[in-house]
Amino acid sequence: MDLGAITKYSALHAKPNGLILQYGTAGFRTKAEHLDHVMFRMGLLAALRSKQTKSTIGVMVTASHNPEEDNGVKLVDPLGEMLAPSWEEHATCLANAEEQDMQTVLIDISEKEAVNLQQDAFVVVGRDTRPSSEKLSQSVIDGVTVLGGQFHDYGLLTTPQLHYMVYCRNTGSRYGKATLEGYYQKLSKAFVELIKQASCSGDEYRSLKVDCANGIGALKLREMEHYFAQALSVQLFNDGSKGKLNHLCGADFVKSHQKPPQGMEIKSNERCCSFDGDADRIVYYYHDADGHFHLIDGDKIATLISSFLKELLVEIGESLNIGVVQTAYANGSSTRYLEEVMKVPVYCTKTGVKHLHHKAQEFDIGVYFEANGHGTALFSTAVEMKIKQSEQLEEKKRKAAKMLENIIDLFNQAAGDAISDMLVIEAILALKGLTVQQWDALYTDLPNRQLKVQVADRRVISTTNAERQAVTPPGLQEAINDLVKKYKLSRAFVRPSGTEDVVRVYAEADSQESADHLAHEVSLAVFQLAGGIGERPQPGF
Ligand code: 16G
Ligand code: MG
């Protein structure tokens, strides 16, 4: 390590005194103007991680669905996964070290992780469309370079595209070519082949309106659309040409407000979807003939995908197992439908993609989705083996195996990906001849409400049972239990947010009124028992 050079360059990316940040569920995220030193240091850390794993590491500069003024950074591990937990801690220590302690922390990390500093390092960098992203990604590159690392700057990419690049580079291109062209071709080829197998090829399946949150998804989908235009035409809205990133549009807005984005004209029964600001989340929706808005969230996406995959497995006649992974936010109706009607085992993990991804790896086919639209399906080598052996199978089984093969190619195995998920969904709807209303009608969501409560220190709340029960503060879970008993088909839980300084409250019940009341009452319990600050939660939304 050239400590002199590190000191010199670090001074050019000086840390504001006293600023403390945490590597949370989705990396670091805050106002862009506070992030320059974090970026430089994450460049250093990515180089160390690359030396340690002898693999390419990714760094993505984005703040996803946050407002345009924010930014953020996350590291991508060798197989496209989120950064290992022990390195998240190193990231936090390194980002928070005052200027004079930075070197010591860096040396500490290298020693603890037995990093061979002579080893080469290679880091790939991507960024979203925020005005601050270009300069910040340059700071990442400065960090990589000062540790003697090599880099490739992909420039503008969606988050899942960066995960894909990392995965390809570390698997000797077996998975795919680590270029945008490679990504577009792999996905589009699989999609077009799948659509060819659809017997109902009416025009109704062939067009889709996409709200791109005024973000990177618009640019990349526009680059990609001609690769699959023969099978699907996409009409892009909120493409960044006028509106502000994530402002009144995008998957997060649509899911949390349960209403359509601005800037999109929707005729009745037209199929529409929204991406978030870095295109790793997707939700669908439509207006019915009476003008009512219907949201089709991550739970219903998981249901459509897992039902289809289960049918394919039955066709092939194979005893491969399939599991669905959700979080506490999954609508109770979706869990019931999957378990009781579809007979698919469902598992619940803590919020955050890494937890779901990890659990999904336990199955031959693991489908995971958060209700907010983050998700994908993972396939074990046993599934790939089965497909390879399908040559010997009878015609019908061979066809199902071929479909499965294309579906595997179409899913981004490295991360939940709005573009890839969109194409999977479009293919399944076409193959099954389902309209958006028929898909929506699989089950009816239980009315629900999410609220936030301000408390002095949200860490006083700890949870267990995949965040469905509060362990501390004392008495809180008992209070929630008593409140839940007052309503039908009800459920409620609270958890400290991993991305905001608030406690989140979720409630569902048999009617919207009940869900709203329950959520409010639980908020009051949190306020009283967990050190609420500011104004007491008020009823009404
Ligand atoms: C992050 C997570 C997302 C999770 C959300 C919860 C990733 C890539 N993103 O955005 O999965 O749903 O945090 O936020 O893991 P919260 O803790 O503030 O509720
Ligand atoms: Mg995102």
Coordinates of C-alpha atoms and ligand atoms in Angstrom, one line a residue:
M1 CA 0.0 0.0 0.0
D2 CA 1.4 3.4 -1.0
L3 CA 0.3 5.2 2.2
G4 CA 1.6 8.5 1.0
A5 CA -0.5 8.4 -2.1
I6 CA -3.6 7.3 -0.1
T7 CA -3.2 10.3 2.3
K8 CA -2.7 12.7 -0.6
Y9 CA -5.7 11.6 -2.5
S10 CA -7.9 11.1 0.5
A11 CA -7.3 14.8 1.3
L12 CA -8.9 15.6 -2.1
H13 CA -12.0 13.6 -0.9
A14 CA -12.0 14.9 2.6
K15 CA -14.6 13.7 5.1
P16 CA -16.8 16.4 6.7
N17 CA -16.0 16.3 10.4
G18 CA -18.4 14.3 12.6
L19 CA -20.5 12.9 9.7
I20 CA -21.6 9.3 10.6
L21 CA -23.2 7.1 8.1
Q22 CA -24.2 3.4 8.1
Y23 CA -23.9 0.8 5.3
G24 CA -27.5 -0.2 5.5
T25 CA -29.8 -2.7 3.6
A26 CA -29.0 -1.0 0.4
G27 CA -25.5 0.5 1.0
F28 CA -24.9 4.1 1.9
R29 CA -27.6 6.6 1.1
T30 CA -27.9 10.3 1.9
K31 CA -27.7 13.8 0.3
A32 CA -25.3 13.6 -2.6
E33 CA -23.2 16.5 -1.3
H34 CA -22.1 14.4 1.7
L35 CA -20.9 11.4 -0.2
D36 CA -17.7 12.3 -2.0
H37 CA -15.4 10.8 0.7
V38 CA -17.6 7.8 1.0
M39 CA -17.3 7.1 -2.7
F40 CA -13.5 7.4 -2.6
R41 CA -13.3 5.1 0.4
M42 CA -15.7 2.5 -1.2
G43 CA -13.3 2.5 -4.2
L44 CA -10.5 1.6 -1.7
L45 CA -12.7 -1.0 -0.1
A46 CA -13.8 -2.5 -3.4
A47 CA -10.1 -2.9 -4.4
L48 CA -9.4 -4.7 -1.1
R49 CA -12.4 -7.0 -1.5
S50 CA -11.3 -7.7 -5.1
K51 CA -7.8 -8.6 -3.9
Q52 CA -9.2 -10.8 -1.2
T53 CA -11.7 -12.7 -3.4
K54 CA -9.4 -12.7 -6.4
S55 CA -12.5 -11.7 -8.3
T56 CA -14.1 -8.7 -10.0
I57 CA -16.1 -6.5 -7.6
G58 CA -18.9 -4.1 -8.6
V59 CA -19.6 -0.6 -7.3
M60 CA -23.0 1.0 -8.2
V61 CA -23.6 4.6 -7.6
T62 CA -27.3 5.1 -7.1
A63 CA -29.9 6.0 -4.5
S64 CA -32.7 4.0 -6.2
H65 CA -36.1 5.4 -5.4
N66 CA -34.8 8.3 -3.2
P67 CA -35.2 11.9 -4.4
E68 CA -33.0 13.2 -7.1
E69 CA -30.8 15.2 -4.6
D70 CA -29.8 12.0 -2.8
N71 CA -27.2 9.5 -3.9
G72 CA -25.7 6.3 -2.6
V73 CA -23.3 3.5 -3.2
K74 CA -23.3 -0.2 -2.9
L75 CA -20.7 -2.9 -3.5
V76 CA -21.5 -6.1 -5.5
D77 CA -19.8 -9.3 -4.5
P78 CA -18.3 -11.8 -7.0
L79 CA -21.5 -13.8 -7.9
G80 CA -23.6 -10.7 -8.2
E81 CA -24.7 -10.9 -4.6
M82 CA -24.9 -8.1 -2.0
L83 CA -21.7 -7.5 0.0
A84 CA -20.9 -10.0 2.7
P85 CA -22.0 -8.9 6.2
S86 CA -18.5 -8.7 7.7
W87 CA -17.5 -6.3 4.8
E88 CA -20.6 -4.2 5.4
E89 CA -19.1 -3.5 8.9
H90 CA -15.8 -2.7 7.3
A91 CA -17.6 -0.3 4.9
T92 CA -19.2 1.5 7.9
C93 CA -15.9 1.8 9.8
L94 CA -14.0 3.0 6.8
A95 CA -16.7 5.6 5.8
N96 CA -16.8 7.0 9.3
A97 CA -13.1 7.1 10.1
E98 CA -11.9 10.7 10.6
E99 CA -9.2 11.7 8.0
Q100 CA -6.2 11.0 10.3
D101 CA -7.5 7.5 11.2
M102 CA -8.5 6.4 7.8
Q103 CA -5.2 4.6 7.0
T104 CA -5.2 2.7 10.3
V105 CA -8.7 1.5 9.6
L106 CA -7.7 0.4 6.1
I107 CA -4.7 -1.5 7.4
D108 CA -6.9 -3.1 10.1
I109 CA -9.4 -4.4 7.5
S110 CA -6.6 -5.8 5.3
E111 CA -5.1 -7.6 8.3
K112 CA -8.4 -8.9 9.6
E113 CA -9.4 -10.2 6.2
A114 CA -5.9 -11.5 5.4
V115 CA -5.9 -9.5 2.1
N116 CA -2.8 -10.1 0.0
L117 CA -2.0 -6.5 -1.1
Q118 CA 0.2 -7.8 -3.9
Q119 CA -2.8 -9.4 -5.5
D120 CA -4.3 -7.6 -8.6
A121 CA -7.7 -5.9 -8.1
F122 CA -10.4 -5.3 -10.7
V123 CA -13.5 -3.2 -10.1
V124 CA -16.4 -2.4 -12.4
V125 CA -18.4 0.7 -11.8
G126 CA -21.9 1.7 -12.9
R127 CA -24.1 4.7 -12.2
D128 CA -27.6 6.0 -12.5
T129 CA -28.8 9.2 -14.1
R130 CA -28.7 11.5 -11.1
P131 CA -26.8 14.8 -11.8
S132 CA -24.4 14.0 -9.0
S133 CA -23.6 10.4 -10.1
E134 CA -20.9 11.1 -12.7
K135 CA -18.6 13.0 -10.4
L136 CA -19.2 10.5 -7.5
S137 CA -18.4 7.5 -9.7
Q138 CA -15.1 9.3 -10.6
S139 CA -14.3 9.4 -6.8
V140 CA -14.9 5.7 -6.6
I141 CA -12.4 5.2 -9.5
D142 CA -9.9 7.5 -7.7
G143 CA -10.1 5.1 -4.7
V144 CA -9.6 2.0 -6.8
T145 CA -6.7 3.4 -8.7
V146 CA -4.8 4.7 -5.6
L147 CA -4.7 1.1 -4.3
G148 CA -3.3 0.0 -7.7
G149 CA -6.5 -1.5 -8.9
Q150 CA -7.7 -1.7 -12.4
F151 CA -11.2 -0.7 -13.3
H152 CA -13.8 -0.7 -16.1
D153 CA -16.3 2.2 -16.0
Y154 CA -19.6 1.1 -17.6
G155 CA -21.0 4.5 -17.1
L156 CA -24.8 4.6 -17.1
L157 CA -26.3 1.2 -16.1
T158 CA -29.3 -0.1 -14.2
T159 CA -28.3 -1.7 -10.8
P160 CA -29.2 -5.2 -12.0
Q161 CA -27.2 -4.7 -15.2
L162 CA -24.1 -4.0 -13.0
H163 CA -24.9 -7.2 -11.0
Y164 CA -25.1 -9.0 -14.3
M165 CA -21.7 -7.7 -15.5
V166 CA -20.0 -8.8 -12.2
Y167 CA -21.6 -12.2 -12.5
C168 CA -20.5 -12.7 -16.1
R169 CA -17.0 -11.6 -15.5
N170 CA -16.5 -14.0 -12.5
T171 CA -18.0 -17.0 -14.3
G172 CA -15.7 -16.9 -17.3
S173 CA -18.6 -15.6 -19.5
R174 CA -20.4 -19.0 -19.1
Y175 CA -23.4 -17.0 -17.9
G176 CA -23.3 -14.4 -20.6
K177 CA -21.1 -11.7 -22.2
A178 CA -20.2 -8.9 -19.8
T179 CA -21.4 -6.1 -22.1
L180 CA -24.7 -4.3 -22.6
E181 CA -25.0 -5.9 -26.0
G182 CA -24.5 -9.3 -24.3
Y183 CA -27.2 -8.5 -21.7
Y184 CA -29.7 -7.3 -24.3
Q185 CA -29.1 -10.3 -26.6
K186 CA -29.3 -12.9 -23.9
L187 CA -32.6 -11.6 -22.5
S188 CA -34.2 -10.7 -25.8
K189 CA -33.4 -14.0 -27.4
A190 CA -34.9 -16.0 -24.6
F191 CA -38.0 -13.7 -24.6
V192 CA -38.6 -14.0 -28.3
E193 CA -38.2 -17.8 -28.2
L194 CA -40.7 -18.0 -25.4
I195 CA -43.3 -15.8 -27.1
K196 CA -43.0 -18.0 -30.2
Q197 CA -44.3 -20.9 -28.1
A198 CA -47.5 -18.9 -27.2
S199 CA -50.5 -20.2 -29.0
C200 CA -52.6 -17.1 -28.5
S201 CA -50.7 -14.4 -30.3
G202 CA -53.4 -11.7 -30.3
D203 CA -52.3 -8.1 -30.3
E204 CA -53.6 -7.6 -26.8
Y205 CA -50.5 -9.2 -25.4
R206 CA -48.1 -7.3 -27.4
S207 CA -48.0 -3.8 -26.0
L208 CA -47.2 -2.5 -22.6
K209 CA -46.9 1.0 -21.0
V210 CA -43.9 1.5 -18.9
D211 CA -43.4 4.3 -16.3
C212 CA -39.6 4.6 -16.0
A213 CA -39.5 6.9 -13.0
N214 CA -37.5 9.4 -15.0
G215 CA -34.5 7.2 -14.4
I216 CA -32.0 4.9 -15.9
G217 CA -34.6 2.3 -16.8
A218 CA -35.8 4.6 -19.6
L219 CA -32.4 4.9 -21.3
K220 CA -31.7 1.2 -21.1
L221 CA -35.1 0.0 -22.2
R222 CA -34.9 2.3 -25.1
E223 CA -31.6 0.9 -26.1
M224 CA -33.0 -2.6 -25.7
E225 CA -36.5 -2.4 -27.2
H226 CA -35.5 -3.1 -30.8
Y227 CA -34.0 -6.4 -29.8
F228 CA -37.4 -7.7 -28.8
A229 CA -39.7 -5.5 -30.8
Q230 CA -41.1 -8.4 -32.9
A231 CA -42.6 -9.8 -29.7
L232 CA -43.5 -6.8 -27.6
S233 CA -43.9 -3.1 -28.1
V234 CA -43.2 -0.9 -25.1
Q235 CA -44.4 2.6 -24.7
L236 CA -42.2 4.6 -22.3
F237 CA -43.5 7.3 -20.0
N238 CA -41.5 9.4 -17.5
D239 CA -38.4 8.8 -19.6
G240 CA -36.4 11.6 -18.0
S241 CA -36.9 14.1 -20.8
K242 CA -38.9 16.5 -18.6
G243 CA -39.9 15.3 -15.1
K244 CA -37.7 14.8 -12.0
L245 CA -36.4 11.4 -11.0
N246 CA -38.8 9.4 -8.8
H247 CA -41.1 12.5 -8.4
L248 CA -44.8 11.5 -8.4
C249 CA -43.8 8.4 -10.5
G250 CA -42.0 5.1 -10.3
A251 CA -42.6 1.8 -8.6
D252 CA -42.2 3.1 -5.0
F253 CA -44.6 6.0 -5.6
V254 CA -47.2 3.7 -7.2
K255 CA -46.9 1.0 -4.5
S256 CA -46.9 3.3 -1.5
H257 CA -49.6 5.7 -2.7
Q258 CA -51.6 2.9 -4.4
K259 CA -52.3 5.2 -7.4
P260 CA -51.0 5.6 -10.9
P261 CA -47.9 7.7 -11.7
Q262 CA -48.3 11.2 -13.1
G263 CA -47.5 11.6 -16.7
M264 CA -49.1 8.4 -18.0
E265 CA -52.4 8.2 -19.7
I266 CA -54.1 4.9 -18.9
K267 CA -57.1 3.6 -20.8
S268 CA -59.3 1.0 -19.1
N269 CA -57.8 -2.5 -18.9
E270 CA -54.5 -1.5 -20.4
R271 CA -51.5 -3.3 -18.9
C272 CA -49.0 -0.8 -17.3
C273 CA -46.0 -1.2 -15.1
S274 CA -43.6 1.1 -13.2
F275 CA -39.8 0.7 -12.5
D276 CA -38.0 2.4 -9.7
G277 CA -35.1 4.9 -10.1
D278 CA -32.4 2.2 -10.7
A279 CA -34.7 -0.4 -12.3
D280 CA -34.5 -3.2 -9.8
R281 CA -38.2 -3.0 -8.8
I282 CA -41.3 -3.4 -10.8
V283 CA -45.1 -3.3 -10.1
Y284 CA -48.0 -3.7 -12.5
Y285 CA -51.4 -2.0 -12.5
Y286 CA -54.4 -1.2 -14.6
H287 CA -57.7 0.8 -14.5
D288 CA -60.9 -1.3 -14.7
A289 CA -63.9 -0.3 -16.8
D290 CA -65.2 1.8 -13.9
G291 CA -62.0 3.7 -13.7
H292 CA -60.8 2.0 -10.5
F293 CA -57.1 1.6 -10.0
H294 CA -55.8 -2.0 -9.4
L295 CA -52.2 -2.5 -8.2
I296 CA -50.5 -5.8 -8.9
D297 CA -47.5 -5.9 -6.6
G298 CA -44.5 -8.1 -6.0
D299 CA -46.7 -10.7 -4.2
K300 CA -48.9 -11.2 -7.2
I301 CA -45.9 -11.2 -9.5
A302 CA -44.4 -14.0 -7.3
T303 CA -47.7 -15.9 -7.5
L304 CA -47.8 -15.7 -11.3
I305 CA -44.2 -16.8 -11.7
S306 CA -44.2 -19.6 -9.2
S307 CA -47.5 -21.1 -10.5
F308 CA -46.1 -21.1 -14.0
L309 CA -42.8 -22.7 -12.9
K310 CA -44.6 -25.3 -10.8
E311 CA -46.8 -26.2 -13.8
L312 CA -43.6 -26.7 -15.9
L313 CA -42.1 -28.9 -13.3
V314 CA -45.3 -31.0 -13.2
E315 CA -45.1 -31.3 -17.0
I316 CA -41.5 -32.5 -16.9
G317 CA -42.6 -34.9 -14.2
E318 CA -39.6 -34.2 -12.1
S319 CA -39.4 -34.2 -8.3
L320 CA -37.5 -30.9 -8.2
N321 CA -38.6 -28.7 -5.4
I322 CA -39.8 -25.1 -5.6
G323 CA -40.2 -22.6 -2.8
V324 CA -41.4 -19.0 -2.6
V325 CA -39.7 -16.5 -0.3
Q326 CA -41.5 -13.5 1.0
T327 CA -41.2 -10.9 3.8
A328 CA -43.6 -9.9 6.6
Y329 CA -45.0 -7.3 4.2
A330 CA -46.4 -10.0 1.9
N331 CA -50.2 -9.6 1.7
G332 CA -51.9 -12.4 3.8
S333 CA -54.0 -13.3 0.8
S334 CA -50.9 -14.0 -1.3
T335 CA -49.4 -16.3 1.3
R336 CA -52.7 -18.2 1.8
Y337 CA -53.2 -18.5 -2.0
L338 CA -49.7 -19.9 -2.5
E339 CA -49.9 -22.4 0.4
E340 CA -53.5 -23.5 0.1
V341 CA -54.4 -23.2 -3.6
M342 CA -51.0 -23.5 -5.3
K343 CA -49.6 -25.9 -2.7
V344 CA -46.3 -24.2 -2.9
P345 CA -44.2 -23.9 0.3
V346 CA -43.8 -20.3 1.4
Y347 CA -41.0 -18.9 3.6
C348 CA -40.6 -15.6 5.3
T349 CA -37.3 -13.7 5.8
K350 CA -36.3 -10.3 7.1
T351 CA -36.7 -7.4 4.8
G352 CA -33.9 -6.7 2.3
V353 CA -33.0 -8.5 -0.9
K354 CA -30.0 -10.3 0.5
H355 CA -32.1 -12.2 3.1
L356 CA -34.6 -13.4 0.5
H357 CA -31.9 -14.2 -2.1
H358 CA -30.0 -16.3 0.5
K359 CA -33.1 -18.3 1.4
A360 CA -34.2 -18.8 -2.2
Q361 CA -30.8 -20.5 -2.9
E362 CA -32.0 -23.5 -0.8
F363 CA -34.4 -24.7 -3.5
D364 CA -34.1 -26.2 -6.9
I365 CA -36.3 -23.3 -8.0
G366 CA -36.5 -20.4 -5.5
V367 CA -38.8 -17.6 -6.3
Y368 CA -38.4 -14.5 -4.1
F369 CA -40.2 -11.2 -4.2
E370 CA -40.8 -8.4 -1.8
A371 CA -44.3 -6.8 -1.9
N372 CA -42.6 -3.6 -3.2
G373 CA -41.5 -5.4 -6.4
H374 CA -37.9 -6.5 -5.8
G375 CA -37.3 -10.1 -6.8
T376 CA -36.4 -12.8 -9.2
A377 CA -36.2 -16.6 -9.5
L378 CA -33.1 -18.7 -8.9
F379 CA -32.4 -22.1 -10.4
S380 CA -30.1 -24.8 -9.1
T381 CA -27.8 -26.9 -11.2
A382 CA -30.2 -29.8 -10.8
V383 CA -32.7 -27.9 -12.9
E384 CA -30.1 -27.3 -15.6
M385 CA -29.1 -31.0 -15.5
K386 CA -32.7 -32.0 -16.0
I387 CA -33.0 -29.7 -19.0
K388 CA -29.8 -31.1 -20.5
Q389 CA -31.2 -34.7 -20.2
S390 CA -34.5 -33.6 -21.8
E391 CA -33.4 -34.8 -25.3
Q392 CA -34.4 -38.2 -24.3
L393 CA -37.9 -37.2 -23.1
E394 CA -41.1 -37.4 -25.0
E395 CA -42.2 -34.4 -27.1
K396 CA -44.5 -32.7 -24.5
K397 CA -41.9 -32.9 -21.8
R398 CA -39.2 -31.7 -24.1
K399 CA -41.3 -28.7 -24.9
A400 CA -41.7 -27.8 -21.2
A401 CA -38.0 -28.3 -20.6
K402 CA -37.2 -25.9 -23.5
M403 CA -39.6 -23.3 -22.0
L404 CA -37.9 -23.7 -18.6
E405 CA -34.5 -23.2 -20.3
N406 CA -35.6 -20.0 -21.9
I407 CA -37.2 -18.8 -18.6
I408 CA -33.9 -19.4 -16.8
D409 CA -32.1 -17.4 -19.5
L410 CA -34.6 -14.6 -19.2
F411 CA -34.3 -14.2 -15.4
N412 CA -31.4 -12.1 -14.2
Q413 CA -29.8 -14.7 -11.8
A414 CA -27.6 -12.1 -10.3
A415 CA -30.3 -9.8 -8.9
G416 CA -33.9 -8.8 -9.1
D417 CA -34.2 -6.8 -12.3
A418 CA -37.2 -4.8 -13.5
I419 CA -36.5 -5.3 -17.2
S420 CA -35.9 -9.0 -16.9
D421 CA -38.9 -9.5 -14.6
M422 CA -41.1 -7.5 -17.0
L423 CA -40.2 -9.7 -19.9
V424 CA -40.8 -12.9 -17.8
I425 CA -44.2 -11.6 -16.8
E426 CA -45.1 -10.6 -20.4
A427 CA -44.0 -14.0 -21.6
I428 CA -46.0 -15.9 -19.0
L429 CA -49.2 -13.8 -19.6
A430 CA -48.8 -14.5 -23.4
L431 CA -48.1 -18.3 -22.9
K432 CA -51.0 -18.7 -20.5
G433 CA -53.3 -16.4 -22.5
L434 CA -54.1 -14.4 -19.3
T435 CA -55.3 -10.8 -19.4
V436 CA -54.1 -8.4 -16.7
Q437 CA -57.6 -8.7 -15.0
Q438 CA -57.4 -12.4 -14.9
W439 CA -54.0 -12.3 -13.4
D440 CA -55.2 -9.8 -10.8
A441 CA -58.2 -12.0 -10.0
L442 CA -56.0 -14.9 -8.7
Y443 CA -56.8 -13.6 -5.2
T444 CA -57.9 -10.4 -3.6
D445 CA -55.4 -8.5 -1.5
L446 CA -56.4 -7.8 2.1
P447 CA -56.7 -4.1 2.7
N448 CA -53.6 -2.8 4.4
R449 CA -51.9 0.3 5.6
Q450 CA -48.3 1.3 6.3
L451 CA -47.3 4.1 8.6
K452 CA -44.1 5.7 10.0
V453 CA -43.5 6.7 13.6
Q454 CA -40.7 9.0 14.8
V455 CA -38.9 7.8 17.9
A456 CA -35.8 9.1 19.7
D457 CA -33.9 5.9 19.0
R458 CA -35.4 3.3 16.7
R459 CA -32.9 0.7 17.9
V460 CA -35.0 0.3 21.0
I461 CA -37.2 -1.9 18.8
S462 CA -35.8 -5.4 18.2
T463 CA -37.7 -8.1 16.4
T464 CA -37.7 -11.8 15.9
N465 CA -39.5 -14.4 13.7
A466 CA -38.6 -12.6 10.5
E467 CA -39.6 -9.2 11.9
R468 CA -43.1 -10.4 12.6
Q469 CA -42.8 -10.0 16.4
A470 CA -41.3 -7.3 18.6
V471 CA -39.0 -8.5 21.4
T472 CA -38.3 -5.1 22.8
P473 CA -39.4 -2.7 24.2
P474 CA -41.2 -4.6 26.9
G475 CA -45.0 -4.7 26.5
L476 CA -45.1 -3.6 22.8
Q477 CA -45.8 -7.1 21.3
E478 CA -48.5 -7.7 24.0
A479 CA -50.1 -4.4 23.1
I480 CA -50.0 -5.3 19.4
N481 CA -51.5 -8.7 20.1
D482 CA -54.4 -7.1 22.0
L483 CA -55.1 -4.6 19.2
V484 CA -55.0 -7.2 16.4
K485 CA -57.6 -9.3 18.3
K486 CA -60.1 -6.5 17.8
Y487 CA -60.3 -7.0 14.0
K488 CA -61.0 -9.7 11.5
L489 CA -58.4 -11.3 9.3
S490 CA -56.0 -9.0 10.9
R491 CA -52.2 -8.9 11.4
A492 CA -49.8 -6.1 12.3
F493 CA -46.1 -5.7 13.0
V494 CA -43.5 -3.0 13.6
R495 CA -39.8 -2.8 12.6
P496 CA -37.1 -0.2 12.6
S497 CA -36.5 1.0 9.1
G498 CA -33.1 0.1 7.6
T499 CA -33.1 3.2 5.3
E500 CA -34.8 6.0 7.2
D501 CA -34.8 7.1 10.8
V502 CA -38.3 5.9 11.6
V503 CA -40.2 2.9 12.9
R504 CA -42.4 1.3 10.2
V505 CA -45.9 0.0 11.1
Y506 CA -47.8 -2.5 8.9
A507 CA -51.4 -3.6 9.4
E508 CA -53.9 -5.5 7.4
A509 CA -57.5 -6.5 8.1
D510 CA -60.8 -7.4 6.4
S511 CA -61.6 -3.8 5.4
Q512 CA -59.7 -0.6 4.7
E513 CA -61.3 1.1 7.6
S514 CA -60.2 -1.6 10.0
A515 CA -56.6 -1.8 8.5
D516 CA -56.4 2.0 8.9
H517 CA -57.6 1.9 12.5
L518 CA -55.4 -0.9 13.5
A519 CA -52.3 0.8 11.9
H520 CA -53.1 4.0 13.8
E521 CA -53.6 2.2 17.1
V522 CA -50.3 0.3 16.7
S523 CA -48.6 3.6 15.9
L524 CA -49.9 5.0 19.2
A525 CA -48.5 1.9 21.0
V526 CA -45.1 2.4 19.4
F527 CA -45.2 6.1 20.2
Q528 CA -45.9 5.4 23.9
L529 CA -43.7 2.4 24.5
A530 CA -40.8 3.1 22.2
G531 CA -40.0 6.7 23.0
G532 CA -42.0 8.6 20.3
I533 CA -40.9 12.2 19.6
G534 CA -42.7 15.1 18.1
E535 CA -46.4 15.1 17.5
R536 CA -48.5 12.0 18.6
P537 CA -49.6 10.0 15.6
Q538 CA -53.0 11.4 14.4
P539 CA -55.7 9.3 12.9
G540 CA -56.6 9.8 9.2
F541 CA -54.4 9.6 6.2
Ligands
16G1 C1 -33.8 -1.4 0.7 C2 -33.8 -2.9 0.2 C3 -35.2 -3.3 0.0 C4 -36.0 -3.2 1.2 C5 -36.0 -1.7 1.7 C6 -36.7 -1.6 3.0 C7 -32.1 -3.9 -1.2 C8 -31.4 -3.9 -2.5 N1 -33.0 -3.0 -1.0 O1 -34.3 -0.6 -0.3 O2 -35.1 -4.7 -0.4 O3 -37.4 -3.5 0.9 O4 -34.6 -1.4 1.8 O5 -36.5 -0.3 3.5 O6 -31.9 -4.8 -0.4 P1 -36.8 0.0 5.0 O7 -35.9 -0.8 5.9 O8 -36.6 1.4 5.1 O9 -38.2 -0.4 5.3
MG2 MG -34.1 0.2 -6.6

